[in-house]
Coordinates of N, CA, C and O in Angstrom, one line a residue:
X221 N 112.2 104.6 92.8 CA 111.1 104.7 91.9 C 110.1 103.6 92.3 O 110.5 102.5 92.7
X222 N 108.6 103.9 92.3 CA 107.6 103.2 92.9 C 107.1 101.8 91.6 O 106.6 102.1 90.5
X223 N 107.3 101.1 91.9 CA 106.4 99.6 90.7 C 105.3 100.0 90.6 O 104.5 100.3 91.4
X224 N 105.2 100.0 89.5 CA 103.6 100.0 88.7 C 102.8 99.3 88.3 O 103.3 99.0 87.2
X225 N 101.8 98.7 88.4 CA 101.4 97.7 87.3 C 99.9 98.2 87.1 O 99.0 98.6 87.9
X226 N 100.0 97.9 85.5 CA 98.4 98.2 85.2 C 97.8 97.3 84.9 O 98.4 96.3 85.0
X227 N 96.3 97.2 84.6 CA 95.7 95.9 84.4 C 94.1 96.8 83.5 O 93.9 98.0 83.5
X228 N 93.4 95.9 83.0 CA 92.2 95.5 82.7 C 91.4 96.8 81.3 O 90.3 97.3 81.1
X229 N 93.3 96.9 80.5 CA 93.1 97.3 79.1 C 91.9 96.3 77.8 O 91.6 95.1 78.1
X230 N 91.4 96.7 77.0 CA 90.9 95.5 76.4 C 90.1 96.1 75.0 O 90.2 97.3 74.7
X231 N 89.5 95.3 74.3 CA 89.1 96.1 73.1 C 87.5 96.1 73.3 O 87.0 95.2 74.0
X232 N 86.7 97.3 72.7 CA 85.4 97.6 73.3 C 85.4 98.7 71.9 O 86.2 99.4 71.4
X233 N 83.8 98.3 71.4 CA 83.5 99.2 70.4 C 83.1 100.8 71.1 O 83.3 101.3 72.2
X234 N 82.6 101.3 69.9 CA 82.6 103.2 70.4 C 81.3 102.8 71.1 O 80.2 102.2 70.8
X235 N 81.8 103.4 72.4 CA 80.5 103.9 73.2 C 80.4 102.9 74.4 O 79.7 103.3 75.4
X236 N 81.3 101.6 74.4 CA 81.4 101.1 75.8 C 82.3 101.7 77.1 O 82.8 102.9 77.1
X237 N 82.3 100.6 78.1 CA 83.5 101.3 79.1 C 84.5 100.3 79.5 O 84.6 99.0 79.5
X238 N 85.3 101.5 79.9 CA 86.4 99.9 80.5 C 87.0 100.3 81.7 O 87.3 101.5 81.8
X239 N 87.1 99.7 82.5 CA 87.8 100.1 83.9 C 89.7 100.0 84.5 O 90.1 99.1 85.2
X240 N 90.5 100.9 84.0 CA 91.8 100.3 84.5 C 92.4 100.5 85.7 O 92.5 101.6 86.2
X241 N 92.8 99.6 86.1 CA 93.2 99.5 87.5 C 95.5 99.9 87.8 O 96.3 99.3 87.2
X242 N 95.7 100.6 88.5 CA 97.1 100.2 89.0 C 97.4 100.3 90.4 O 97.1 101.0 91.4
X243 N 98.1 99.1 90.3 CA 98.5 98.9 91.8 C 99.7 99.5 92.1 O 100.5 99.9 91.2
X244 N 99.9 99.7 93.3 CA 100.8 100.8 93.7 C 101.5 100.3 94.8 O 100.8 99.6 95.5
X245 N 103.5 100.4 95.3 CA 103.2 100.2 96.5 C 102.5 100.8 97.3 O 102.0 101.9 97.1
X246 N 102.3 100.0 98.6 CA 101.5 101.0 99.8 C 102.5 102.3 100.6 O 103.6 102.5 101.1
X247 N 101.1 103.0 100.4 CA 101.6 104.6 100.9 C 101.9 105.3 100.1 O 101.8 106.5 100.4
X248 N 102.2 104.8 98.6 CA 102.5 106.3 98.1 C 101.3 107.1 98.0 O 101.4 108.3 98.1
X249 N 99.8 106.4 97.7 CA 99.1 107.3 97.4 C 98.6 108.6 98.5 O 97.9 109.5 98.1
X250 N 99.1 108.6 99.8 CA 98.9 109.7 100.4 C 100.2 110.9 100.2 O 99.8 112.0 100.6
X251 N 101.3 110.8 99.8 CA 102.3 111.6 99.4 C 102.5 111.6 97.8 O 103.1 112.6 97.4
X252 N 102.0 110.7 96.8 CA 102.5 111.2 95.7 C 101.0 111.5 94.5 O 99.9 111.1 94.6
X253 N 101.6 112.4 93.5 CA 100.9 112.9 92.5 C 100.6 111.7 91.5 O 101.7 111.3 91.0
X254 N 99.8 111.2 91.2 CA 99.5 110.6 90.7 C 98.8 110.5 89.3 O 97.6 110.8 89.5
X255 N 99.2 110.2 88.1 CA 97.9 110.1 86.8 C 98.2 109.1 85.3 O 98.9 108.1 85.3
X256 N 97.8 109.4 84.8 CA 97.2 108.4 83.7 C 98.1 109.1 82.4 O 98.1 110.3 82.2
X257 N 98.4 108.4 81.9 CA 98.9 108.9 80.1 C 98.3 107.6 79.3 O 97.7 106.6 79.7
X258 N 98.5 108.0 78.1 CA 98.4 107.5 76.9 C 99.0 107.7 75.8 O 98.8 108.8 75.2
X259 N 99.7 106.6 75.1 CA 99.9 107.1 73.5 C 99.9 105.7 72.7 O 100.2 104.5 72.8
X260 N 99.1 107.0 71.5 CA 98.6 106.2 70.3 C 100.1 105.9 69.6 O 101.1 106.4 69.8
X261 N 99.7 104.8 68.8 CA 101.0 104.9 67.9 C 101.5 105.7 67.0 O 100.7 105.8 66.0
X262 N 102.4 106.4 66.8 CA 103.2 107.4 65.9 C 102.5 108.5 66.9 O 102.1 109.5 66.3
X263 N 102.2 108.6 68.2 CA 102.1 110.0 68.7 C 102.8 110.5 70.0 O 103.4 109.6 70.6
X264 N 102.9 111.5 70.4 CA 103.2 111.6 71.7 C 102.9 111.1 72.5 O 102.4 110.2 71.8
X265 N 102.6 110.7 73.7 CA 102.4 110.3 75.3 C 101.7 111.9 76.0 O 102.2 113.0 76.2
X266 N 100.8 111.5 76.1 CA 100.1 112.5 76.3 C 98.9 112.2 78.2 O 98.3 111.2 78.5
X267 N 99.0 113.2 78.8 CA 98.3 113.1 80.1 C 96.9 113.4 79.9 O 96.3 114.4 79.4
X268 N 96.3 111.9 80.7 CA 94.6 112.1 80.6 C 94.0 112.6 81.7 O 93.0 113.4 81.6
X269 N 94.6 112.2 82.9 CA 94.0 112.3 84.3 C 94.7 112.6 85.6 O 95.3 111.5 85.9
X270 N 95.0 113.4 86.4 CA 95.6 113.2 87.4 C 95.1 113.5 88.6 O 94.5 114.5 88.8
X271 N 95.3 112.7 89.4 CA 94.9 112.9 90.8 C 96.2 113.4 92.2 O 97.2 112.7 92.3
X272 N 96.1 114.4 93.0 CA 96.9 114.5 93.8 C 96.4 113.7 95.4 O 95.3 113.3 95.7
X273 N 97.7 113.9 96.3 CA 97.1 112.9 97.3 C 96.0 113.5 98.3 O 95.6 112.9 99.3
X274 N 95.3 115.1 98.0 CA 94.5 115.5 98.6 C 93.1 115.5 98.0 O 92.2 116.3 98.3
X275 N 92.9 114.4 96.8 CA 91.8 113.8 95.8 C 91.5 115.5 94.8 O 90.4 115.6 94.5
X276 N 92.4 116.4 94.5 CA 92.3 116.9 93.3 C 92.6 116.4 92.2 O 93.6 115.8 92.1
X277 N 91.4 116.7 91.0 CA 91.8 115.7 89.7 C 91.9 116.8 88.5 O 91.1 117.6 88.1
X278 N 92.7 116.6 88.1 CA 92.8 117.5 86.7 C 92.6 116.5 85.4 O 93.2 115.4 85.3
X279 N 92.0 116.8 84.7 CA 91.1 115.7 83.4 C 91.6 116.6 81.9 O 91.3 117.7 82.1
X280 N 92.2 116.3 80.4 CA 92.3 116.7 79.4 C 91.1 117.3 79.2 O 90.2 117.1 80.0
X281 N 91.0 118.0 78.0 CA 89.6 118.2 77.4 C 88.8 117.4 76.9 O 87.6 117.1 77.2
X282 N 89.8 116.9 75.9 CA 88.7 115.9 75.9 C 87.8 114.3 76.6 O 86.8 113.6 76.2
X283 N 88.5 114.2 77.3 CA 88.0 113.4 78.4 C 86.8 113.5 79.7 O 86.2 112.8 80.4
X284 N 87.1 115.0 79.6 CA 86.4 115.5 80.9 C 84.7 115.5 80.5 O 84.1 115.9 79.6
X285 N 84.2 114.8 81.7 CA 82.5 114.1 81.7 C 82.4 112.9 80.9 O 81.5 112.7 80.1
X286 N 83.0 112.2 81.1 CA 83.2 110.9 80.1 C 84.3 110.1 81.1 O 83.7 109.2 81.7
X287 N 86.1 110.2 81.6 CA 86.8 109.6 82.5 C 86.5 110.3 83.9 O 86.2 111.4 84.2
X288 N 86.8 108.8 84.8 CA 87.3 109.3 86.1 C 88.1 108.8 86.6 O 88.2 107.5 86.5
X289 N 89.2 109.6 87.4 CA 90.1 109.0 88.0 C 90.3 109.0 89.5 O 90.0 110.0 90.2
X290 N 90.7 107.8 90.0 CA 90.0 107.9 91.4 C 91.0 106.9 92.1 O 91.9 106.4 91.4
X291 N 91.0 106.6 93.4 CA 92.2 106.0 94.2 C 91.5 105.0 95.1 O 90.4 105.4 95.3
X292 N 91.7 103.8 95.8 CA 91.6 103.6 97.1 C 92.4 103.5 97.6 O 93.1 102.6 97.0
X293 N 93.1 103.9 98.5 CA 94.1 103.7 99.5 C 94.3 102.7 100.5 O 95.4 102.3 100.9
X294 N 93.4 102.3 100.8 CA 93.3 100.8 101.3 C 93.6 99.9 100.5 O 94.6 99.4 100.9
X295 N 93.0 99.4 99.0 CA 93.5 98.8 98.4 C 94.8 98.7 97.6 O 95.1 97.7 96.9
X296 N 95.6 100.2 97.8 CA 96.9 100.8 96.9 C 96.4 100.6 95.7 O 97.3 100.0 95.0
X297 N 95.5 100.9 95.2 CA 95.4 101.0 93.9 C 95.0 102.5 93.2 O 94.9 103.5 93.9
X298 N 94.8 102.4 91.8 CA 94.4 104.2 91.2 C 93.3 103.2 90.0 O 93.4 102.1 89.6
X299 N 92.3 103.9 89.6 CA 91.5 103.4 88.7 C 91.2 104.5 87.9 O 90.9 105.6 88.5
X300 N 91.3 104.3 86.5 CA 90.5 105.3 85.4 C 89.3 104.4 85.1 O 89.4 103.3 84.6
X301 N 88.1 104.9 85.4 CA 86.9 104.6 84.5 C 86.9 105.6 83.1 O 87.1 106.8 83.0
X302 N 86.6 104.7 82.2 CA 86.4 105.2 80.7 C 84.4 104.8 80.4 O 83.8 103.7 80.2
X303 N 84.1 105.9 80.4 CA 82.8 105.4 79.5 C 82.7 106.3 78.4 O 83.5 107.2 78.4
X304 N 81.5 106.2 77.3 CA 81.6 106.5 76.4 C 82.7 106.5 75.1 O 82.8 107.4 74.3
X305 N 83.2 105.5 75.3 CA 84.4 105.9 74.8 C 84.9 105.6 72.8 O 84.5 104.6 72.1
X306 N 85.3 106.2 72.5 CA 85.9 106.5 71.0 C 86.9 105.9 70.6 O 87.9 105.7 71.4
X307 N 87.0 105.5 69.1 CA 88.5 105.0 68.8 C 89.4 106.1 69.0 O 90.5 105.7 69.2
X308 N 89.5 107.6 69.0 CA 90.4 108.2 69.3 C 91.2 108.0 71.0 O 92.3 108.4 71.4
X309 N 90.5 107.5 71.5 CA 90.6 107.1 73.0 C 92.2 105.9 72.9 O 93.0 105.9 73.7
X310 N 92.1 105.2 71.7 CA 92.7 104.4 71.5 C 94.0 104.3 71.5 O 94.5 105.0 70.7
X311 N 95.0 103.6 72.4 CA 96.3 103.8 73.1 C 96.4 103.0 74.1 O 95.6 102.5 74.8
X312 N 97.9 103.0 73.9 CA 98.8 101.8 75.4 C 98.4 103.4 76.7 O 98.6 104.6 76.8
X313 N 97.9 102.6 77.5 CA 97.5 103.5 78.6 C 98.6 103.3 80.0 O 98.7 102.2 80.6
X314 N 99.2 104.0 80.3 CA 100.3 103.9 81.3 C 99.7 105.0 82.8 O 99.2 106.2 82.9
X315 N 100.0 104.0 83.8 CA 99.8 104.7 85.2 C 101.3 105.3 85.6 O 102.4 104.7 85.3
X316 N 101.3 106.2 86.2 CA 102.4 107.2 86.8 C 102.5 108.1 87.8 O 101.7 109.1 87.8
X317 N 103.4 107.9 88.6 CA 103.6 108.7 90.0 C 105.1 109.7 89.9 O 106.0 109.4 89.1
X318 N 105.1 110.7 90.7 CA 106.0 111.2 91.3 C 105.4 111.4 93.0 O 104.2 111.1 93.4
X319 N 106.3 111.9 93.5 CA 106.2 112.0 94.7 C 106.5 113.9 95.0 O 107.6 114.4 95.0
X320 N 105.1 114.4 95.1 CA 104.3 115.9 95.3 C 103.5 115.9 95.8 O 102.6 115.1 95.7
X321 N 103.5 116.9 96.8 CA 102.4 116.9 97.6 C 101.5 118.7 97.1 O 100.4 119.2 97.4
X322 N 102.4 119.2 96.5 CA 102.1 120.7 95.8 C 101.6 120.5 94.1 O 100.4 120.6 93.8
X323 N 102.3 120.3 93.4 CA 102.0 120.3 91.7 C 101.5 118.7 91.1 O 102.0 117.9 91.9
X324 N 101.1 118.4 90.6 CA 100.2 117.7 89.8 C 99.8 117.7 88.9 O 98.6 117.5 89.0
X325 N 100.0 117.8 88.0 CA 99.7 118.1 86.6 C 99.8 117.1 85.6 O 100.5 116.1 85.9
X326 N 99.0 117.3 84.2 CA 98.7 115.9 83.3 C 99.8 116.1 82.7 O 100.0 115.1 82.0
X327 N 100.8 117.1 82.5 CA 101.8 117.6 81.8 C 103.3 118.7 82.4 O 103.3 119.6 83.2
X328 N 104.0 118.3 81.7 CA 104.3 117.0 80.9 C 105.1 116.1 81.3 O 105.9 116.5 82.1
X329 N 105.0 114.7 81.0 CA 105.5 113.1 81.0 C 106.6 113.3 81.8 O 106.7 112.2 82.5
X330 N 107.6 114.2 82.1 CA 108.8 113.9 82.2 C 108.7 114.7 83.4 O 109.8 114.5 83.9
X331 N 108.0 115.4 84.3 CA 107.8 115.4 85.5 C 106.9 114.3 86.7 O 106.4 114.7 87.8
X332 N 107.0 113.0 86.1 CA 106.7 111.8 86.5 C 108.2 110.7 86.5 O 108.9 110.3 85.5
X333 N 108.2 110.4 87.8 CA 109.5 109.6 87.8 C 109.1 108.3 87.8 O 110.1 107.6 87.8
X334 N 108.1 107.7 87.9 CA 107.7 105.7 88.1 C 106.7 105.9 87.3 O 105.8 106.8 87.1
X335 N 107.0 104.4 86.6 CA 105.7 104.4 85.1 C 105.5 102.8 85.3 O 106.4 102.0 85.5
X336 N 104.0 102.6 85.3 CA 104.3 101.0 84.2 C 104.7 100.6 83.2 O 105.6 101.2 82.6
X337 N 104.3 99.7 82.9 CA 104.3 98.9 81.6 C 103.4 99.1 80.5 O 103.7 98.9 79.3
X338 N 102.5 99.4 81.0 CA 100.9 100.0 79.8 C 100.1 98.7 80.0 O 100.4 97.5 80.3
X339 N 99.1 99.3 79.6 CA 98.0 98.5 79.6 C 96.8 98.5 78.2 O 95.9 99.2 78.3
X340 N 96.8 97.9 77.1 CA 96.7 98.0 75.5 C 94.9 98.7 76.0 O 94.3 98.2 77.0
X341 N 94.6 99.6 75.3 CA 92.8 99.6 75.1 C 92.8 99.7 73.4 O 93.6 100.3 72.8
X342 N 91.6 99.2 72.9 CA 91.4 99.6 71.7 C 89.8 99.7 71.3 O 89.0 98.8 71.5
X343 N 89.5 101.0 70.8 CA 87.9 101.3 70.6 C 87.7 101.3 69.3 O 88.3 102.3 68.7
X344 N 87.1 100.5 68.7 CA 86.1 100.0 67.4 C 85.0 101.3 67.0 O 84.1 101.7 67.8
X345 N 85.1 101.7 65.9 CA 84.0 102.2 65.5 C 83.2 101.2 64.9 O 82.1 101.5 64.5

């Protein structure tokens, strides 16, 4: 299983942005599937974003034209930009890999084998 770590969660009223970052070892991002979850408290764990290693991105609904998720490979990192964003947005945000070079999908959770730790965001109305 690949180490995760996320970073640069934070609290931001409705309508700012925030940028989270995960580092990755090097290389997985050209072989593995890669994306973003989130869960609020008392809810499921739910998929926001995913990127595969040929830069296809699959986005929830309600996120889509508002997040992006995106990679550099040089730096082994994965980044969700959040703008516009809502207190329903609000949730421990966790980065996640398997290793696919075919399927990729935001769903569901348990077809991801390496997770972080989460990363807290919280949006103020």
């Amino acid at each position: 299983q690949a180490q995760l770590v996320e970073s640069g969660g934070g609290s931001v009223t409705a309508g700012g942005s925030l940028t989270l970052s995960c580092a990755v070892p090097g290389g997985i991002l050209s072989d593995h599937c890669m994306a973003w979850f989130r869960q609020a408290p008392g809810q499921e764990r739910e998929g926001v974003a995913s990127l595969d290693a040929d830069g296809t991105t699959i986005y929830r609904d309600s996120v889509k034209g508002r997040f992006t998720i995106s990679k550099d490979n040089a730096k082994n990192a994965l980044y969700l930009q959040m703008n516009s964003l809502r207190p329903e947005d609000t949730g421990l945000y966790y980065c996640a890999a398997v290793i696919s070079t075919l399927l990729c999908p935001i769903a569901p959770p348990e077809f991801f084998r390496s997770w972080g730790q989460g990363t807290q965001v919280t949006v103020s109305s």
